[in-house]
């Protein structure tokens, strides 16, 4: 990271965001409608929701999906003008897949 590897930084930031989104608490339809003001919770932590905890397999699935998304987008960029963007997407996918391959291979 200190070498300012832009592909690695971009890939890791978006993967962390995807993992954060995957761990978000599911919102049910009843919660979207809300409750009357007098029935609303009050106090410290009243609006906090328990987040889901992904298993190791869940984390791997999210990271693989992020890498696959980049590879698919790179394949769709066929114009010569987009060659640099496609190369960057492939590099980001390689970074993500490198972390999944295990320690010492990334």
Coordinates of C-alpha atoms in Angstrom, one line a residue, residues 98-99 101-106:
X98 CA -4.6 -13.1 -5.0
X99 CA -5.9 -12.7 -1.4
X101 CA -5.4 -17.9 -3.1
X102 CA -3.8 -17.9 0.3
X103 CA -0.9 -16.4 2.2
X104 CA 2.3 -15.9 0.4
X105 CA 0.8 -16.0 -3.1
X106 CA -0.6 -12.4 -3.1

